[in-house]
PDB file of C-alpha atoms (C1' of nucleotides) in Angstrom:
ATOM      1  CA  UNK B   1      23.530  82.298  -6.428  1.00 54.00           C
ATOM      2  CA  UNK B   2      20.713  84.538  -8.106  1.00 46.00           C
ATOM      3  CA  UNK B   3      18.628  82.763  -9.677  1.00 48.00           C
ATOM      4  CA  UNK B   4      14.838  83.960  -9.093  1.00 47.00           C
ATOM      5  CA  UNK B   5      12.981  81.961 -11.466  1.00 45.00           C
ATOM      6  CA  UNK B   6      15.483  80.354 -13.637  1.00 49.00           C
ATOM      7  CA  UNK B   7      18.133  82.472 -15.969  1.00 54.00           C
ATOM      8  CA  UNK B   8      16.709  85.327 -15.223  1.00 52.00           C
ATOM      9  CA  UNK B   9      18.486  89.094 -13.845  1.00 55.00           C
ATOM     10  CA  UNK B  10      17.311  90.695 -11.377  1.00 74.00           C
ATOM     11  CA  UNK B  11      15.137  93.410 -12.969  1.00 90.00           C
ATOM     12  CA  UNK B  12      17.697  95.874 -11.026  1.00 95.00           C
ATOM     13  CA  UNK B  13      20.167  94.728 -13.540  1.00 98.00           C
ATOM     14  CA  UNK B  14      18.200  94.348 -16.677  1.00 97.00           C
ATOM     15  CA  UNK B  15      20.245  97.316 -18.174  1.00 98.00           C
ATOM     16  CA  UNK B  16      22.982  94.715 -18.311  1.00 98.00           C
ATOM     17  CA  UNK B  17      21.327  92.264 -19.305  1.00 97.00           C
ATOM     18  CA  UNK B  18      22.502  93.076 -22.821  1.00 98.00           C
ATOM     19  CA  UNK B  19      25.595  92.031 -25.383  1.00 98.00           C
ATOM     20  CA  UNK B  20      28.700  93.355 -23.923  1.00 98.00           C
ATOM     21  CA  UNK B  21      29.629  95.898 -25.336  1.00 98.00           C
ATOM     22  CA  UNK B  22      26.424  97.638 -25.077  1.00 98.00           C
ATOM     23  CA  UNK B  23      26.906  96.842 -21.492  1.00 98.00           C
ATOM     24  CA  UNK B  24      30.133  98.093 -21.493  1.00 98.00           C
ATOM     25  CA  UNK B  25      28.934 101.372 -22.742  1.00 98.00           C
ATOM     26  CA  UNK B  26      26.513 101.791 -20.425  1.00 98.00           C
ATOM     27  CA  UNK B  27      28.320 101.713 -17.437  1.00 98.00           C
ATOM     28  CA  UNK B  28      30.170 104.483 -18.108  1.00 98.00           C
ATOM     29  CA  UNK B  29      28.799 107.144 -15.931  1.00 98.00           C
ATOM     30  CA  UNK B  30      27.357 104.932 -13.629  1.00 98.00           C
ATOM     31  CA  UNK B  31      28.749 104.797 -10.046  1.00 98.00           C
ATOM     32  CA  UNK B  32      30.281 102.415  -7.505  1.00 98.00           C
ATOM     33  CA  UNK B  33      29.849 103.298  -3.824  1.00 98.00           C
ATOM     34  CA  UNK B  34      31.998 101.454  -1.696  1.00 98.00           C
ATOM     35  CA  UNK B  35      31.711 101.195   2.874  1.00 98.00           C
ATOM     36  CA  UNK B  36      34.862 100.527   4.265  1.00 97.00           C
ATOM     37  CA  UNK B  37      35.792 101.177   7.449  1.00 95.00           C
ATOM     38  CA  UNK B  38      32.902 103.001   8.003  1.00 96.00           C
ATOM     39  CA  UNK B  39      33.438 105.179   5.393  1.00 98.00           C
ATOM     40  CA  UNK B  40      31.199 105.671   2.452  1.00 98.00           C
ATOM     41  CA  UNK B  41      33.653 105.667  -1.336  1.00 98.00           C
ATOM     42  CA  UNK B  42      31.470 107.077  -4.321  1.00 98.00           C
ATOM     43  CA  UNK B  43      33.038 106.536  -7.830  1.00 98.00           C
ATOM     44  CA  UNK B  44      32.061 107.103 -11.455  1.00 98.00           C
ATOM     45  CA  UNK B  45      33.243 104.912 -14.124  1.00 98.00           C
ATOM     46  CA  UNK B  46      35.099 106.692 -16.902  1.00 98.00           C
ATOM     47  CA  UNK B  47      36.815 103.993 -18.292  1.00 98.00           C
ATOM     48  CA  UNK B  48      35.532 100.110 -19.187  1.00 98.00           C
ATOM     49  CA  UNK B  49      36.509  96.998 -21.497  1.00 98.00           C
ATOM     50  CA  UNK B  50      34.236  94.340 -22.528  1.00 98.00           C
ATOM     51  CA  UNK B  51      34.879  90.589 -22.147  1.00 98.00           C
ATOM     52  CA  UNK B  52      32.922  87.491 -22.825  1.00 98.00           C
ATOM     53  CA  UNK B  53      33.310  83.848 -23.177  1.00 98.00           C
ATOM     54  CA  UNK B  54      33.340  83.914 -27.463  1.00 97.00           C
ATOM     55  CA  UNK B  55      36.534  86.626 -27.102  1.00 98.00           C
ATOM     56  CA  UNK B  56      39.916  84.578 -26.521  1.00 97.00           C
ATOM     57  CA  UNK B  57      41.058  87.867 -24.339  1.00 97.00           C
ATOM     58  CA  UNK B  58      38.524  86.704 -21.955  1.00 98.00           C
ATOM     59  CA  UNK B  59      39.166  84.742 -18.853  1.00 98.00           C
ATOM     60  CA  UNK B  60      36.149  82.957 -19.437  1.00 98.00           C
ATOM     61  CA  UNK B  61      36.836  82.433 -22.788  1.00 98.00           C
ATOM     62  CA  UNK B  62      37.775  78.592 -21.455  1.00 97.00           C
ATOM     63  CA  UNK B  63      34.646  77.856 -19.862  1.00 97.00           C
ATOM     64  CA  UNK B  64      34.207  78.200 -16.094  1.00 97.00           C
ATOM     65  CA  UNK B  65      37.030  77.144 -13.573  1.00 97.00           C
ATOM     66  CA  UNK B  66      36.969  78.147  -9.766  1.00 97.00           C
ATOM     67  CA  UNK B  67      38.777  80.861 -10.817  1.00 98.00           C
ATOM     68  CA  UNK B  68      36.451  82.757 -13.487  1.00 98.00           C
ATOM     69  CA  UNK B  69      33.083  81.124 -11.998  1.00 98.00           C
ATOM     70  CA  UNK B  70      31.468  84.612 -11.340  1.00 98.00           C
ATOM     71  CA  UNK B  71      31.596  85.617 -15.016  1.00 98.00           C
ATOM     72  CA  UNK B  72      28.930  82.854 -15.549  1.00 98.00           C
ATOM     73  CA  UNK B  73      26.863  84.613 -12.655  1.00 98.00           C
ATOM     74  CA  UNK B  74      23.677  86.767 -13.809  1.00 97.00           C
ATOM     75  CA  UNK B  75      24.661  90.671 -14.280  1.00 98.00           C
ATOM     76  CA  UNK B  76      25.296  92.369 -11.348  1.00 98.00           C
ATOM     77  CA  UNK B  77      27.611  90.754 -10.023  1.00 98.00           C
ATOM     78  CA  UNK B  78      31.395  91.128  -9.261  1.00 98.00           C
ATOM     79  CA  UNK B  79      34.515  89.453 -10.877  1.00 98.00           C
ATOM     80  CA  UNK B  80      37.592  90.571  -9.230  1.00 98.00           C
ATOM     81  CA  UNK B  81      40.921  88.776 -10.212  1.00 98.00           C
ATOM     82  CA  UNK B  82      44.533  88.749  -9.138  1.00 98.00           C
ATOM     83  CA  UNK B  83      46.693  90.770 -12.139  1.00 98.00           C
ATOM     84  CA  UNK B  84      50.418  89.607 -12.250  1.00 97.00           C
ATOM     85  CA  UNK B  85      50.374  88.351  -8.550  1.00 97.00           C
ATOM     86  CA  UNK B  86      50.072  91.920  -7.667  1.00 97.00           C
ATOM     87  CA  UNK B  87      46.697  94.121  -8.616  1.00 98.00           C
ATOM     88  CA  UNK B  88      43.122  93.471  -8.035  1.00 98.00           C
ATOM     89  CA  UNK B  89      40.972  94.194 -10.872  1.00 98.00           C
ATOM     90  CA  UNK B  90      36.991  94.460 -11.061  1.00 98.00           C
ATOM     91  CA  UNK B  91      34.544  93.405 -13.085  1.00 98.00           C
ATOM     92  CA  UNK B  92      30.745  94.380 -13.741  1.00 98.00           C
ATOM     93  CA  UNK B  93      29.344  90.309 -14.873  1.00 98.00           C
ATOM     94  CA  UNK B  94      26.952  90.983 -17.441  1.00 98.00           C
ATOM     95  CA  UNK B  95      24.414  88.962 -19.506  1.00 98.00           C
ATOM     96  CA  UNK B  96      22.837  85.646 -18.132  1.00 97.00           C
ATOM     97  CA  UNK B  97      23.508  83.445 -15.713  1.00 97.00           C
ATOM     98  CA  UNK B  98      25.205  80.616 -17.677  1.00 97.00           C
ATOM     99  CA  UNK B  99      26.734  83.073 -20.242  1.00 98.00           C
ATOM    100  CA  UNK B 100      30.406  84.255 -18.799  1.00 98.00           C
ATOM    101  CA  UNK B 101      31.073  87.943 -19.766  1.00 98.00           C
ATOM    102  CA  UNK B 102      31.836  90.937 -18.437  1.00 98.00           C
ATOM    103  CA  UNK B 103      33.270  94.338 -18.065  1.00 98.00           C
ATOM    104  CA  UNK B 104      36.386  95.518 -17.049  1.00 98.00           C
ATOM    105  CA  UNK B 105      36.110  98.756 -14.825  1.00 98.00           C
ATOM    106  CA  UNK B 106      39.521 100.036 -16.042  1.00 98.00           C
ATOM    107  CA  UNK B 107      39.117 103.620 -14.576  1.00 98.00           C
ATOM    108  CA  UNK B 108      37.068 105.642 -12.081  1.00 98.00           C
ATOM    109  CA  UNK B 109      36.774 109.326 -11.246  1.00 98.00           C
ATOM    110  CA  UNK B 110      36.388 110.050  -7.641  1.00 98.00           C
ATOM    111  CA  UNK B 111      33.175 111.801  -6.244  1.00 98.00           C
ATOM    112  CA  UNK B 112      33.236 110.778  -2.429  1.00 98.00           C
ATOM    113  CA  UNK B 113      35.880 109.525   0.116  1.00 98.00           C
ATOM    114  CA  UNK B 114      38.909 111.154  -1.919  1.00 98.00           C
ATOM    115  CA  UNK B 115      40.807 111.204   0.849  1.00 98.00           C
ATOM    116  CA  UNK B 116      40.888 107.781   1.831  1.00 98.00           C
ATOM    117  CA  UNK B 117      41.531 106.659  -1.277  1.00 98.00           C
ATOM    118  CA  UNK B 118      44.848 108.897  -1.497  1.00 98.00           C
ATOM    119  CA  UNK B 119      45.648 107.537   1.639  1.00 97.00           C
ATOM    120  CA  UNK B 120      44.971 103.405   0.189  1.00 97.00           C
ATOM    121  CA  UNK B 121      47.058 104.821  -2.437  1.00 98.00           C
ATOM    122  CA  UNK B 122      49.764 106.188  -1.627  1.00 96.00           C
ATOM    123  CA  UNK B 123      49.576 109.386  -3.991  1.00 94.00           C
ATOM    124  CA  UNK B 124      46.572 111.769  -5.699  1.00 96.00           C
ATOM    125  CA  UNK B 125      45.383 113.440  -8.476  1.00 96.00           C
ATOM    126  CA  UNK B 126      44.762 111.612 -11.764  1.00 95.00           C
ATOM    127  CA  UNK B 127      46.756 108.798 -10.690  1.00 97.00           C
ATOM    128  CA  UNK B 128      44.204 108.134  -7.911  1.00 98.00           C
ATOM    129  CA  UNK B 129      42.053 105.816 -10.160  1.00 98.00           C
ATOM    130  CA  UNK B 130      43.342 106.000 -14.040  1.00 98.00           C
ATOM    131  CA  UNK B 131      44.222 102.123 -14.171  1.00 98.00           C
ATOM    132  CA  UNK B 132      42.189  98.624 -12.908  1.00 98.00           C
ATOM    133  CA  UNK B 133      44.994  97.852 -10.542  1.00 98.00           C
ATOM    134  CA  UNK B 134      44.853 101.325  -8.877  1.00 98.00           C
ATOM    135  CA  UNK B 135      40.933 101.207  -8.985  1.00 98.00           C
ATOM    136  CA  UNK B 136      41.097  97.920  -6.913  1.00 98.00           C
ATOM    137  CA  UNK B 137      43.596  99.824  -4.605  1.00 98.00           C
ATOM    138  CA  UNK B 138      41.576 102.504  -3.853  1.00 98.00           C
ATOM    139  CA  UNK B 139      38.435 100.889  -3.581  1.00 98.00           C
ATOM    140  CA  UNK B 140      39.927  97.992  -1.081  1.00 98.00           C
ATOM    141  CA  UNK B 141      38.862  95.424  -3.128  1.00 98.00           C
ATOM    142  CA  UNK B 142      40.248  92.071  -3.281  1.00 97.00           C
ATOM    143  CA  UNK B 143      39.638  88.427  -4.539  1.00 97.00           C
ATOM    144  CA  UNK B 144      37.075  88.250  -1.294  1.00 97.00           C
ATOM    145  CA  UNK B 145      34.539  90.467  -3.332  1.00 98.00           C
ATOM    146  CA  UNK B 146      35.138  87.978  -6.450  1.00 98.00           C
ATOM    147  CA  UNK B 147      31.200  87.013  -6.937  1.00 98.00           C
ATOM    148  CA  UNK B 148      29.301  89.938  -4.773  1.00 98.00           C
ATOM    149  CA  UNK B 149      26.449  91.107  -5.330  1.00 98.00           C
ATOM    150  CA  UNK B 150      26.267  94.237  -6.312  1.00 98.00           C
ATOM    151  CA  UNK B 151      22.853  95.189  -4.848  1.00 97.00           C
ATOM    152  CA  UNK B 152      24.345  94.711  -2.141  1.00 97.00           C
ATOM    153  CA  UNK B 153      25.936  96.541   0.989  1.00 97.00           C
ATOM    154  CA  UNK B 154      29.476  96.750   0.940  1.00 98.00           C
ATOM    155  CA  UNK B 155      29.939  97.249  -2.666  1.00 98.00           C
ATOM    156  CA  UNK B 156      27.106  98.616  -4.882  1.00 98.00           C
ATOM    157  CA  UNK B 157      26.153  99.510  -8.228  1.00 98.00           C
ATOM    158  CA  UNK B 158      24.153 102.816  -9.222  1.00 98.00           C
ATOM    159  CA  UNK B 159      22.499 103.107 -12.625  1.00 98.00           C
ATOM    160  CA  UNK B 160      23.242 106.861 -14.046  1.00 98.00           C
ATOM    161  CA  UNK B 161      21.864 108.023 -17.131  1.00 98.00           C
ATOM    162  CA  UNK B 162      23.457 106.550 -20.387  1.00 98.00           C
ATOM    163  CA  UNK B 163      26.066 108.858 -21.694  1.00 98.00           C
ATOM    164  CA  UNK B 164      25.318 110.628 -25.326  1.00 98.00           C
ATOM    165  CA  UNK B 165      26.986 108.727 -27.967  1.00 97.00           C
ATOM    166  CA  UNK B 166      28.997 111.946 -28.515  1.00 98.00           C
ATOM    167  CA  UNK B 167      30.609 111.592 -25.135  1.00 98.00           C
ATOM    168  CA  UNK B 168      31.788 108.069 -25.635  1.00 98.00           C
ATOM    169  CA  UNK B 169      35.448 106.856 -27.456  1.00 97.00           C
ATOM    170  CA  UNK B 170      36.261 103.793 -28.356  1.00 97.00           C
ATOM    171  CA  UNK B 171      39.675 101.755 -28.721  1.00 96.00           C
ATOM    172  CA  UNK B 172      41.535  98.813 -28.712  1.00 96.00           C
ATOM    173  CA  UNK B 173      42.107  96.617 -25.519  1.00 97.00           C
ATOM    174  CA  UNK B 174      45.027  97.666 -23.233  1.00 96.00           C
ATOM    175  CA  UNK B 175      47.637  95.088 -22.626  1.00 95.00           C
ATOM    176  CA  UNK B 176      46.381  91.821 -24.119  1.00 95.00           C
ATOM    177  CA  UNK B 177      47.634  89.568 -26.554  1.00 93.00           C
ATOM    178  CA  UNK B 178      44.380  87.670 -28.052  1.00 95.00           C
ATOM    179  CA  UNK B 179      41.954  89.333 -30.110  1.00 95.00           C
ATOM    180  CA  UNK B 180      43.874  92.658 -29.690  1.00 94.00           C
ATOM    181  CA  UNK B 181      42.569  94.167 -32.887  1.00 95.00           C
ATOM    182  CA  UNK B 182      38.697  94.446 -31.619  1.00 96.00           C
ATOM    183  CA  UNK B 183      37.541  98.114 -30.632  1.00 97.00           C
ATOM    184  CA  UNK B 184      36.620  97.254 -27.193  1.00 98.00           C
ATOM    185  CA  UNK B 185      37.492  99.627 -24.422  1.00 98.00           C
ATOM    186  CA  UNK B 186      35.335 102.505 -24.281  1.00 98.00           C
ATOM    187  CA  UNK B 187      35.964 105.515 -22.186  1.00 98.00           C
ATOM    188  CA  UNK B 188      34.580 109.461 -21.431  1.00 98.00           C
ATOM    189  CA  UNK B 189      36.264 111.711 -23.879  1.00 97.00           C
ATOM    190  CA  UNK B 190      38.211 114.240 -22.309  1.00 95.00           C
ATOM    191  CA  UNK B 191      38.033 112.864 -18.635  1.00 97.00           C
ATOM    192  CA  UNK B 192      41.258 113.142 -16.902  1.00 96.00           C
ATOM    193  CA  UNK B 193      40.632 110.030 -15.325  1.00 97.00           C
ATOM    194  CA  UNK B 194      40.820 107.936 -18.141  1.00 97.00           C
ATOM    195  CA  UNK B 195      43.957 106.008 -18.157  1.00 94.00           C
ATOM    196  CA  UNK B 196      46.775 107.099 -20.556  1.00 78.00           C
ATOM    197  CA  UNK B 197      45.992 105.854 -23.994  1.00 69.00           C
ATOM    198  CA  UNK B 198      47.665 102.493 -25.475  1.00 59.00           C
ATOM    199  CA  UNK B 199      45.304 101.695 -28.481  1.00 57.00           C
ATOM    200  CA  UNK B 200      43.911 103.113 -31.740  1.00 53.00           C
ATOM    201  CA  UNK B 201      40.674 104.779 -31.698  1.00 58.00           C
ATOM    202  CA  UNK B 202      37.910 104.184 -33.864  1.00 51.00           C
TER     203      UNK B 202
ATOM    204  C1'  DT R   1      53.829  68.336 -10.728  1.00 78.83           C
ATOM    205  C1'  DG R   2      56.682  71.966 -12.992  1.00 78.83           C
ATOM    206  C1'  DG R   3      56.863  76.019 -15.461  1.00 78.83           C
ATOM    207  C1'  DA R   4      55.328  79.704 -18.436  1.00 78.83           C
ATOM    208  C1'  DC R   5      52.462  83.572 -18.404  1.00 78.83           C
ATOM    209  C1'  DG R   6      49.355  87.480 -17.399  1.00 78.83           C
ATOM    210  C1'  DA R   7      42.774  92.203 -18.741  1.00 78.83           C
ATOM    211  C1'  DT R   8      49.519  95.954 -14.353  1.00 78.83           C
ATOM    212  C1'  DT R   9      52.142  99.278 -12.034  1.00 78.83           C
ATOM    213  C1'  DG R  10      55.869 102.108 -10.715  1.00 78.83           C
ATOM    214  C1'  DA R  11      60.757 102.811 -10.282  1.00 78.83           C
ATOM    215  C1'  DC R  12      64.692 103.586 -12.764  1.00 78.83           C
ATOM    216  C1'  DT R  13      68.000 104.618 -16.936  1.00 78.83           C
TER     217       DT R  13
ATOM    218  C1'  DG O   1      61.712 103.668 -22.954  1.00 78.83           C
ATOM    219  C1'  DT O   2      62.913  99.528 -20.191  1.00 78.83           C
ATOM    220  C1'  DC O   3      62.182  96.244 -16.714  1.00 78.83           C
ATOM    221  C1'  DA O   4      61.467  93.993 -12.136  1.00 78.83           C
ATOM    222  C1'  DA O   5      58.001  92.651  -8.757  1.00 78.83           C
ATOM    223  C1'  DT O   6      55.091  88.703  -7.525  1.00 78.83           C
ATOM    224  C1'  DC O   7      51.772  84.672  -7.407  1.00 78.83           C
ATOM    225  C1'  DG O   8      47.505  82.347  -8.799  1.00 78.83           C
ATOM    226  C1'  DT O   9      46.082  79.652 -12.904  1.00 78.83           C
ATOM    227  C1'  DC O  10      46.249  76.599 -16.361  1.00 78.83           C
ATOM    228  C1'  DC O  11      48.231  73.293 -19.370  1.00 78.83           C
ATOM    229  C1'  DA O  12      51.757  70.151 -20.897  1.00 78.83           C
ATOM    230  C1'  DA O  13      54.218  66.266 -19.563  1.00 78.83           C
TER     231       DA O  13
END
DNA sequence: TGGACGATTGACT
DNA sequence: GTCAATCGTCCAA
């Protein structure tokens, strides 16, 4: 789906092109903007965990199905999946084509399009976006995104600066049973976005 | 082919 | 703090 002379990312994406963690990290701060219904949906991430196919958390920890395919995409892409029949969640793919990992996008802070979102929502303030179910929610995204590109028009993803190390905490995963002692979800300190804590920090 | 389970959320006690 | 909602996936049989 992206190859361009073999395995390789497109250089857009080369920051992700990186173990994934590291890629986990640097998202943070980055944004999402998001057209629907001819509105324009700008988003920072506050809040990510990182997957890949060696962690037995990870979906793709199995090897690829139908389901999990876009993990094995190049970086860039999008993994959205169904959570308890109920919540779409998103995914940043990361690392090579061939390679399934990714990061969880477990948080956002609104900068655009507030409104709508509220409105998606059904309520505001730091409930908007503090969760990957509600981020999904607000950002209309569903399993129809699952392999985007995110170069691309709707959905796209902006490189920010990399946050100061200072800036960055670190924790346990929430909510999974595998592997549920390694440090990593990573998240702004202080941002009232972030999603109410449910691990130990390190 | 059946059934257990989940990278969650929100309502309720 | 406890628990129901809700359904696609995956594995055992």
């Amino acid at each position: 789906m992206s190859e361009r002379g073999g395995n390789r990312p497109r250089e857009q994406f080369d920051f992700l092109d990186v173990p994934v963690e590291l890629a986990a990290r640097r998202l943070l701060g980055c944004e999402l903007h998001r057209e629907l219904d001819g509105e324009l949906l700008r988003v920072r991430i506050v809040e990510t965990e990182a997957y890949d196919q060696d962690d037995p958390a990870s979906h793709s920890h199995r090897g690829p199905t139908p389901r999990n395919r876009a993990m094995f995409e190049a970086a860039g892409h999008l993994y959205v999946y169904l959570s308890h029949g109920i919540h779409y969640c998103c995914n940043v793919v990361t690392g090579r084509a061939g390679y399934g990992s990714g990061v969880l996008i477990r948080a956002v802070e609104p900068l655009e399009g507030e409104a709508s979102m509220e409105a998606r929502r059904g309520r505001g303030g730091f409930e908007l976006t503090n969760g990957p179910g509600k981020v999904g929610q607000a950002l209309g995204i569903d399993r129809s995104l699952t392999g985007h590109d995110l170069a691309l028009a709707p959905l796209r993803l902006i490189e920010r600066p990399v946050l100061p190390p200072e800036a960055i905490a670190t924790s346990i995963r929430v909510g999974i049973s595998k592997a549920a002692e390694l440090p990593r979800r990573f998240y702004v300190r202080g941002n009232p976005y972030v999603s109410r804590f449910h691990g130990a920090p390190s």
